[in-house]
Every structure is written in structure tokens, then in C-alpha cells.
mmCIF file of C-alpha atoms in Angstrom:
data_model
loop_
_atom_site.group_PDB
_atom_site.id
_atom_site.type_symbol
_atom_site.label_atom_id
_atom_site.label_comp_id
_atom_site.label_asym_id
_atom_site.label_seq_id
_atom_site.Cartn_x
_atom_site.Cartn_y
_atom_site.Cartn_z
ATOM 1 C CA GLN P 1 -3.315 1.498 -20.090
ATOM 2 C CA VAL P 2 -1.465 1.836 -16.820
ATOM 3 C CA GLN P 3 -1.342 -1.311 -14.734
ATOM 4 C CA LEU P 4 -0.554 -1.581 -11.039
ATOM 5 C CA VAL P 5 1.115 -4.745 -9.784
ATOM 6 C CA GLU P 6 1.413 -5.310 -6.060
ATOM 7 C CA SER P 7 3.771 -7.884 -4.553
ATOM 8 C CA GLY P 8 5.570 -8.819 -1.368
ATOM 9 C CA GLY P 9 2.735 -10.159 0.735
ATOM 10 C CA GLY P 10 2.781 -13.423 2.603
ATOM 11 C CA LEU P 11 2.219 -15.205 5.884
ATOM 12 C CA VAL P 12 4.097 -13.807 8.861
ATOM 13 C CA GLN P 13 3.914 -14.172 12.621
ATOM 14 C CA ALA P 14 2.801 -11.310 14.802
ATOM 15 C CA GLY P 15 5.698 -8.951 15.378
ATOM 16 C CA GLY P 16 7.227 -9.711 12.009
ATOM 17 C CA SER P 17 7.879 -7.496 9.012
ATOM 18 C CA LEU P 18 7.066 -7.383 5.328
ATOM 19 C CA ARG P 19 7.858 -4.959 2.535
ATOM 20 C CA LEU P 20 5.241 -4.509 -0.150
ATOM 21 C CA SER P 21 5.970 -3.160 -3.609
ATOM 22 C CA CYS P 22 3.693 -1.597 -6.177
ATOM 23 C CA ALA P 23 5.019 -1.228 -9.683
ATOM 24 C CA ALA P 24 3.309 0.699 -12.443
ATOM 25 C CA SER P 25 3.640 0.001 -16.106
ATOM 26 C CA GLY P 26 3.728 3.658 -16.987
ATOM 27 C CA ARG P 27 5.201 6.880 -15.722
ATOM 28 C CA ILE P 28 2.512 7.900 -13.294
ATOM 29 C CA PHE P 29 4.110 8.081 -9.903
ATOM 30 C CA SER P 30 6.216 11.185 -10.200
ATOM 31 C CA SER P 31 3.263 13.558 -10.547
ATOM 32 C CA ASN P 32 0.713 11.689 -8.452
ATOM 33 C CA ALA P 33 0.094 11.329 -4.781
ATOM 34 C CA MET P 34 -0.191 7.611 -4.103
ATOM 35 C CA GLY P 35 -1.725 5.524 -1.394
ATOM 36 C CA TRP P 36 -1.622 2.043 0.032
ATOM 37 C CA TYR P 37 -5.042 0.649 0.806
ATOM 38 C CA ARG P 38 -6.135 -2.572 2.444
ATOM 39 C CA GLN P 39 -9.290 -4.633 2.554
ATOM 40 C CA PRO P 40 -9.649 -6.965 5.527
ATOM 41 C CA PRO P 41 -11.908 -10.018 5.148
ATOM 42 C CA GLY P 42 -15.554 -8.962 5.063
ATOM 43 C CA LYS P 43 -14.748 -5.268 5.380
ATOM 44 C CA GLN P 44 -14.458 -2.273 3.092
ATOM 45 C CA ARG P 45 -11.224 -1.057 1.591
ATOM 46 C CA GLU P 46 -9.431 1.569 3.674
ATOM 47 C CA LEU P 47 -6.521 3.906 3.140
ATOM 48 C CA VAL P 48 -3.583 3.153 5.439
ATOM 49 C CA ALA P 49 -0.716 5.258 4.074
ATOM 50 C CA GLN P 50 -0.231 8.053 1.584
ATOM 51 C CA ILE P 51 2.666 9.857 -0.025
ATOM 52 C CA SER P 52 2.601 13.071 -2.019
ATOM 53 C CA SER P 53 4.502 13.709 -5.213
ATOM 54 C CA GLY P 54 7.000 15.601 -3.076
ATOM 55 C CA GLY P 55 7.420 12.804 -0.558
ATOM 56 C CA SER P 56 5.244 13.996 2.314
ATOM 57 C CA THR P 57 3.590 11.107 4.110
ATOM 58 C CA ASN P 58 0.576 10.471 6.284
ATOM 59 C CA TYR P 59 -0.743 7.352 7.995
ATOM 60 C CA ALA P 60 -3.891 5.940 9.475
ATOM 61 C CA ASP P 61 -3.772 5.896 13.260
ATOM 62 C CA SER P 62 -3.908 2.104 13.249
ATOM 63 C CA VAL P 63 -0.528 1.815 11.488
ATOM 64 C CA LYS P 64 1.249 4.982 12.563
ATOM 65 C CA GLY P 65 4.712 4.245 13.899
ATOM 66 C CA ARG P 66 4.748 0.753 12.380
ATOM 67 C CA PHE P 67 4.336 1.288 8.628
ATOM 68 C CA THR P 68 6.453 3.452 6.323
ATOM 69 C CA ILE P 69 5.520 4.436 2.782
ATOM 70 C CA PHE P 70 8.183 5.548 0.341
ATOM 71 C CA ARG P 71 8.594 5.833 -3.387
ATOM 72 C CA ASP P 72 11.191 5.498 -6.107
ATOM 73 C CA ASN P 73 9.973 7.569 -9.034
ATOM 74 C CA ALA P 74 12.807 6.387 -11.262
ATOM 75 C CA LYS P 75 11.506 2.836 -10.859
ATOM 76 C CA ASN P 76 7.814 3.808 -10.945
ATOM 77 C CA THR P 77 7.436 1.952 -7.683
ATOM 78 C CA VAL P 78 5.918 2.747 -4.317
ATOM 79 C CA TYR P 79 6.702 0.661 -1.242
ATOM 80 C CA LEU P 80 5.155 -0.075 2.114
ATOM 81 C CA GLN P 81 7.472 -1.236 4.869
ATOM 82 C CA MET P 82 5.409 -2.936 7.553
ATOM 83 C CA ASN P 83 6.947 -3.660 10.951
ATOM 84 C CA SER P 84 5.528 -4.994 14.208
ATOM 85 C CA LEU P 85 2.704 -6.622 12.318
ATOM 86 C CA LYS P 86 -0.471 -7.545 14.152
ATOM 87 C CA PRO P 87 -3.196 -10.070 13.320
ATOM 88 C CA GLU P 88 -5.536 -7.154 12.612
ATOM 89 C CA ASP P 89 -3.248 -6.126 9.748
ATOM 90 C CA THR P 90 -4.427 -9.203 7.839
ATOM 91 C CA ALA P 91 -5.893 -7.987 4.551
ATOM 92 C CA VAL P 92 -5.392 -7.721 0.825
ATOM 93 C CA TYR P 93 -3.203 -4.698 0.187
ATOM 94 C CA TYR P 94 -3.522 -2.466 -2.878
ATOM 95 C CA CYS P 95 -1.910 0.689 -4.142
ATOM 96 C CA ASN P 96 -3.526 3.407 -6.217
ATOM 97 C CA ARG P 97 -3.736 7.111 -6.683
ATOM 98 C CA LEU P 98 -4.746 8.984 -3.571
ATOM 99 C CA SER P 99 -7.768 10.589 -5.193
ATOM 100 C CA ARG P 100 -10.215 9.981 -7.993
ATOM 101 C CA PRO P 101 -10.092 9.136 -10.783
ATOM 102 C CA TYR P 102 -8.462 5.945 -9.583
ATOM 103 C CA LEU P 103 -6.331 3.849 -11.875
ATOM 104 C CA PRO P 104 -7.586 0.314 -12.598
ATOM 105 C CA TRP P 105 -7.077 -1.625 -9.363
ATOM 106 C CA GLY P 106 -4.447 -4.326 -9.375
ATOM 107 C CA GLN P 107 -4.911 -7.798 -7.986
ATOM 108 C CA GLY P 108 -3.502 -6.800 -4.626
ATOM 109 C CA THR P 109 -1.196 -8.799 -2.400
ATOM 110 C CA GLN P 110 -2.399 -10.879 0.533
ATOM 111 C CA VAL P 111 -0.904 -10.232 3.955
ATOM 112 C CA THR P 112 -1.746 -12.728 6.675
ATOM 113 C CA VAL P 113 -0.489 -12.220 10.213
ATOM 114 C CA SER P 114 -0.776 -15.152 12.583
ATOM 115 C CA SER P 115 -0.986 -14.711 16.343
#
């Protein structure tokens, strides 16, 4: 069964940067559109960035211009470069397919931005 493992989160001051990684145990990325999602404390999970199998990207308005999603199909890994972080970016971040059926969700990686 394919497993998703997110990493790269941490505690950072406002204005700082982090790069998240999502590695899959199987060859799934090359033919799948993927997304980075986040779940802030007490809120529902939301999609923040997406990338097609061909590399086209799209972003939620709240992160546009600050976050960049990219992928390395040879490494079965999708990344999220996060710059100019804000306290409201604090959340657990997950990756998964862009559409159903979703793969089993990973444990996510915690991002905490202090003001």
C-alpha cells in the first residue's frame, strides 16, 4: 500500500521560510495531480497548493505569491516551499492526491509560525 510521509515542518518566526517534503513509497506521483493541504487548529482541512502531472500549479489566494509547489517524479516527492510565513499559516500540513479517491493520509508535518 502506498504511504505518504510528510516532513520539514517546524517552528519559525513570522517572515521566515520552510520547505516541506512529501515522499511516497510507490510510484504514484508521475501520473497524479497532487496537492498540499493544511489543517489549522480547530478548523477543517483545506487545499493550499496543487500541481498537475504536467507541472501546472495553482494556489489558494491566502498563499499565492508566498508558497511554491514543485515535484520530482524521479524521487516520488512533492515539495512545498513556503516563504514570508505568517502566524495564520500555522497548521498541520499534508499532501495527497488532488481528487478522490485519496491515498491513505500521512501523519502530516506541523508548521508553527510565531509572531
